[in-house]
Amino acid sequence: GAVVSQHPSRVICKSGTSVKIECRSLDFQATTMFWYRQFPKKSLMLMATSNEGSKATYEQGVEKDKFLINHASLTLSTLTVTSAHPEDSSFYICSARDRAGITWTQYFGPGTRLLVL
Amino acid sequence: DQQVKQNSPSLSVQEGRISILNCDYTNSMFDYFLWYKKYPAEGPTFLISISSIKDKNEDGRFTVFLNKSAKHLSLHIVPSQPGDSAVYFCAALPFNTDKLIFGTGTRLQVFP
């Protein structure tokens, strides 16, 4: 099946620093990637939809200046958490939609655990 | 407003028996329903889906049933195996969008 990777898998940073998380589709082209956030014992919350070559679409309540998304190629999307604070600590998961696939074919990355101290 | 609900946070089942995971939804404008399996610190893995025009879809040990009048779907795993122990999320895909809406998950534990 299709593979989506995320890097890093885990990151610990100081409050106030910025952290970049990469999401790559390894064996398919993804015109659309999604970024989710999962709080402990909670559902996956869609943060934004990332479209290759255009601006990301953010869900209501998600600060676009806080969570910068760049989808520069058909295989790479990045999420940058700017000026991270402890409340940004969470599990961030990306998914990618196969360009050649039907609408609901989303493949998920393994996630990135962010801990802001 | 939780459009997709999984009211049972956890389920414990003996190996070899049937596991039934339930999911309810409030919106009639969903096109597809999907089940994902998730291990700790990993991304969700797609298991099985069902179109809103179907009422059953089967794939090996996994069967999903859809009851549109009750706005309810369920995932049956039979026979259950210890490796099935994970968190299971149901998700719904509205018409004309590719944004999945996830339920809160049910933790399944299969014991020997």
Short mmCIF file of C-alpha atoms in Angstrom, two decimals:
data_model
loop_
_atom_site.label_atom_id
_atom_site.label_comp_id
_atom_site.label_asym_id
_atom_site.label_seq_id
_atom_site.Cartn_x
_atom_site.Cartn_y
_atom_site.Cartn_z
CA GLY A 1 0.00 0.00 0.00
CA ALA A 2 0.87 3.65 -0.20
CA VAL A 3 3.38 4.95 2.32
CA VAL A 4 3.41 8.29 4.04
CA SER A 5 6.33 9.26 6.23
CA GLN A 6 6.67 11.97 8.84
CA HIS A 7 9.81 13.48 10.24
CA PRO A 8 10.67 13.83 13.00
CA SER A 9 8.74 11.17 14.89
CA ARG A 10 9.33 12.98 18.15
CA VAL A 11 10.58 16.42 19.03
CA ILE A 12 11.15 18.22 22.31
CA CYS A 13 11.71 21.95 22.19
CA LYS A 14 11.85 25.00 24.36
CA SER A 15 8.94 27.36 24.58
CA GLY A 16 9.24 30.12 22.00
CA THR A 17 11.07 28.12 19.36
CA SER A 18 9.67 27.01 16.02
CA VAL A 19 9.36 23.40 14.96
CA LYS A 20 9.01 22.06 11.44
CA ILE A 21 7.33 18.74 10.72
CA GLU A 22 7.64 17.11 7.31
CA CYS A 23 5.10 14.86 5.66
CA ARG A 24 6.11 12.90 2.56
CA SER A 25 4.24 10.58 0.27
CA LEU A 26 6.88 8.04 -0.67
CA ASP A 27 5.41 6.16 -3.59
CA PHE A 28 2.60 8.30 -4.91
CA GLN A 29 1.80 11.89 -5.75
CA ALA A 30 -0.43 13.76 -3.38
CA THR A 31 -2.10 16.93 -4.56
CA THR A 32 -3.85 17.15 -1.22
CA MET A 33 -2.46 16.54 2.24
CA PHE A 34 -4.20 16.96 5.54
CA TRP A 35 -2.83 17.90 8.93
CA TYR A 36 -4.49 16.57 12.06
CA ARG A 37 -3.91 17.02 15.73
CA GLN A 38 -4.80 14.47 18.34
CA PHE A 39 -5.18 15.27 22.01
CA PRO A 40 -4.98 12.43 24.54
CA LYS A 41 -8.05 10.21 24.41
CA LYS A 42 -9.64 12.51 21.87
CA SER A 43 -10.54 12.26 18.24
CA LEU A 44 -8.34 13.37 15.38
CA MET A 45 -8.97 17.04 14.76
CA LEU A 46 -8.47 18.32 11.24
CA MET A 47 -6.33 21.43 11.35
CA ALA A 48 -5.88 22.27 7.71
CA THR A 49 -5.99 21.02 4.16
CA SER A 50 -2.81 21.51 2.20
CA ASN A 51 -3.01 21.77 -1.57
CA GLU A 52 0.08 21.59 -3.74
CA GLY A 53 0.98 24.96 -5.17
CA SER A 54 -1.65 26.94 -3.31
CA LYS A 55 -2.42 28.25 0.14
CA ALA A 56 -3.62 25.88 2.79
CA THR A 57 -7.21 25.94 3.97
CA TYR A 58 -7.47 26.15 7.74
CA GLU A 59 -10.31 24.86 9.86
CA GLN A 60 -12.18 27.21 12.12
CA GLY A 61 -10.27 28.05 15.25
CA VAL A 62 -6.85 27.11 13.87
CA GLU A 63 -4.42 30.02 13.74
CA LYS A 64 -2.83 30.17 10.30
CA ASP A 65 0.00 32.35 11.55
CA LYS A 66 0.73 29.87 14.30
CA PHE A 67 0.65 26.75 12.16
CA LEU A 68 2.35 27.49 8.86
CA ILE A 69 1.76 24.98 6.12
CA ASN A 70 3.72 24.70 2.90
CA HIS A 71 2.98 22.18 0.17
CA ALA A 72 5.74 22.89 -2.29
CA SER A 73 5.71 19.64 -4.21
CA LEU A 74 3.46 16.70 -4.94
CA THR A 75 5.24 14.60 -2.35
CA LEU A 76 6.02 17.00 0.49
CA SER A 77 4.03 19.14 2.88
CA THR A 78 5.48 20.83 5.95
CA LEU A 79 3.83 22.09 9.11
CA THR A 80 5.75 24.67 11.12
CA VAL A 81 4.60 25.38 14.64
CA THR A 82 5.83 28.91 15.22
CA SER A 83 6.76 30.22 18.66
CA ALA A 84 5.66 26.97 20.24
CA HIS A 85 4.15 26.98 23.71
CA PRO A 86 3.42 24.11 26.10
CA GLU A 87 -0.22 24.05 25.02
CA ASP A 88 0.96 23.16 21.51
CA SER A 89 2.26 19.87 22.83
CA SER A 90 0.34 17.20 21.00
CA PHE A 91 0.46 14.39 18.47
CA TYR A 92 0.42 15.73 14.92
CA ILE A 93 -0.55 13.43 12.07
CA CYS A 94 -0.58 14.07 8.37
CA SER A 95 -2.41 12.22 5.66
CA ALA A 96 -2.08 12.31 1.92
CA ARG A 97 -4.64 11.70 -0.76
CA ASP A 98 -3.43 9.73 -3.72
CA ARG A 99 -3.74 11.86 -6.81
CA ALA A 100 -4.79 8.82 -8.78
CA GLY A 101 -7.08 7.45 -6.13
CA ILE A 102 -10.71 7.91 -5.33
CA THR A 103 -11.73 10.66 -2.96
CA TRP A 104 -11.60 8.83 0.30
CA THR A 105 -8.24 7.17 -0.14
CA GLN A 106 -6.24 8.94 2.54
CA TYR A 107 -3.02 7.40 3.77
CA PHE A 108 -1.77 8.48 7.16
CA GLY A 109 1.72 9.12 8.35
CA PRO A 110 3.00 7.66 11.63
CA GLY A 111 2.61 10.94 13.47
CA THR A 112 4.94 13.35 15.26
CA ARG A 113 4.82 13.82 18.98
CA LEU A 114 5.67 17.37 19.97
CA LEU A 115 6.55 18.27 23.53
CA VAL A 116 7.13 21.92 24.31
CA LEU A 117 8.83 22.59 27.62
CA ASP B 1 -20.90 19.53 17.88
CA GLN B 2 -19.75 15.94 17.44
CA GLN B 3 -21.17 14.69 14.16
CA VAL B 4 -19.64 11.24 14.50
CA LYS B 5 -19.87 9.56 17.86
CA GLN B 6 -18.41 6.44 19.37
CA ASN B 7 -20.12 6.14 22.71
CA SER B 8 -18.05 3.27 24.04
CA PRO B 9 -14.55 4.42 24.93
CA SER B 10 -13.38 0.86 25.48
CA LEU B 11 -14.27 -2.75 24.77
CA SER B 12 -12.76 -5.96 26.08
CA VAL B 13 -13.27 -9.24 24.21
CA GLN B 14 -11.91 -12.72 24.57
CA GLU B 15 -9.77 -14.10 21.76
CA GLY B 16 -11.82 -16.02 19.21
CA ARG B 17 -15.06 -14.22 19.97
CA ILE B 18 -16.72 -11.43 18.04
CA SER B 19 -15.84 -7.78 18.61
CA ILE B 20 -18.55 -5.28 17.76
CA LEU B 21 -17.61 -1.62 17.59
CA ASN B 22 -20.36 0.93 17.19
CA CYS B 23 -20.57 4.37 15.67
CA ASP B 24 -23.44 6.84 15.38
CA TYR B 25 -23.69 9.91 13.20
CA THR B 26 -25.99 12.89 13.04
CA ASN B 27 -25.58 14.14 9.49
CA SER B 28 -27.37 12.49 6.58
CA MET B 29 -25.01 14.06 4.07
CA PHE B 30 -22.22 11.54 4.42
CA ASP B 31 -21.06 9.71 1.30
CA TYR B 32 -18.71 7.11 2.75
CA PHE B 33 -17.97 5.71 6.15
CA LEU B 34 -14.60 4.31 7.07
CA TRP B 35 -12.99 2.44 9.92
CA TYR B 36 -9.39 3.05 10.93
CA LYS B 37 -7.22 1.17 13.37
CA LYS B 38 -4.60 3.01 15.39
CA TYR B 39 -1.78 1.78 17.57
CA PRO B 40 -0.19 4.14 20.13
CA ALA B 41 2.21 6.68 18.64
CA GLU B 42 1.32 5.59 15.11
CA GLY B 43 -0.90 7.00 12.41
CA PRO B 44 -4.29 5.43 11.68
CA THR B 45 -4.42 2.53 9.26
CA PHE B 46 -7.37 2.16 6.95
CA LEU B 47 -9.38 -1.01 7.59
CA ILE B 48 -12.61 -1.04 5.67
CA SER B 49 -15.15 1.35 4.21
CA ILE B 50 -18.77 1.36 3.14
CA SER B 51 -20.62 3.52 0.71
CA SER B 52 -23.80 5.19 1.90
CA ILE B 53 -25.73 3.24 -0.74
CA LYS B 54 -24.71 -0.09 0.78
CA ASP B 55 -25.70 -1.74 4.01
CA LYS B 56 -22.88 -4.24 4.36
CA ASN B 57 -19.30 -4.66 3.31
CA GLU B 58 -17.09 -7.58 4.21
CA ASP B 59 -13.33 -8.02 4.03
CA GLY B 60 -11.93 -11.12 5.65
CA ARG B 61 -12.52 -10.99 9.38
CA PHE B 62 -13.93 -7.47 9.17
CA THR B 63 -17.51 -6.62 8.29
CA VAL B 64 -19.08 -3.19 8.43
CA PHE B 65 -22.83 -2.75 8.66
CA LEU B 66 -24.66 0.47 7.90
CA ASN B 67 -28.16 1.27 9.13
CA LYS B 68 -29.06 4.56 7.52
CA SER B 69 -32.45 4.90 9.16
CA ALA B 70 -30.81 4.66 12.56
CA LYS B 71 -27.71 6.62 11.44
CA HIS B 72 -25.62 3.85 12.87
CA LEU B 73 -22.75 1.75 11.67
CA SER B 74 -20.85 -1.06 13.27
CA LEU B 75 -17.63 -2.95 12.71
CA HIS B 76 -17.61 -6.66 13.42
CA ILE B 77 -14.35 -8.50 13.87
CA VAL B 78 -14.60 -12.25 13.98
CA PRO B 79 -12.73 -14.10 15.25
CA SER B 80 -10.98 -11.50 17.37
CA GLN B 81 -7.23 -11.85 17.79
CA PRO B 82 -4.84 -10.30 20.32
CA GLY B 83 -3.23 -8.34 17.48
CA ASP B 84 -6.55 -6.57 16.97
CA SER B 85 -6.01 -4.74 20.25
CA ALA B 86 -5.87 -1.07 19.26
CA VAL B 87 -8.00 2.05 19.10
CA TYR B 88 -10.60 1.98 16.36
CA PHE B 89 -11.90 5.19 14.82
CA CYS B 90 -14.90 5.46 12.61
CA ALA B 91 -14.84 8.32 10.13
CA ALA B 92 -17.36 9.83 7.79
CA LEU B 93 -16.80 11.54 4.47
CA PRO B 94 -19.38 14.16 3.47
CA PHE B 95 -20.49 14.48 -0.14
CA ASN B 96 -18.34 16.72 -2.35
CA THR B 97 -15.45 16.96 0.08
CA ASP B 98 -12.45 14.91 1.07
CA LYS B 99 -12.41 16.04 4.69
CA LEU B 100 -12.88 13.09 6.99
CA ILE B 101 -14.79 13.57 10.22
CA PHE B 102 -13.57 11.24 12.93
CA GLY B 103 -15.28 9.76 15.94
CA THR B 104 -13.57 9.78 19.33
CA GLY B 105 -12.38 6.19 19.08
CA THR B 106 -12.95 2.93 20.94
CA ARG B 107 -10.10 1.09 22.56
CA LEU B 108 -10.41 -2.63 21.87
CA GLN B 109 -8.57 -5.10 24.01
CA VAL B 110 -8.56 -8.75 22.99
CA PHE B 111 -7.40 -11.04 25.77
CA PRO B 112 -6.37 -14.70 25.51
#
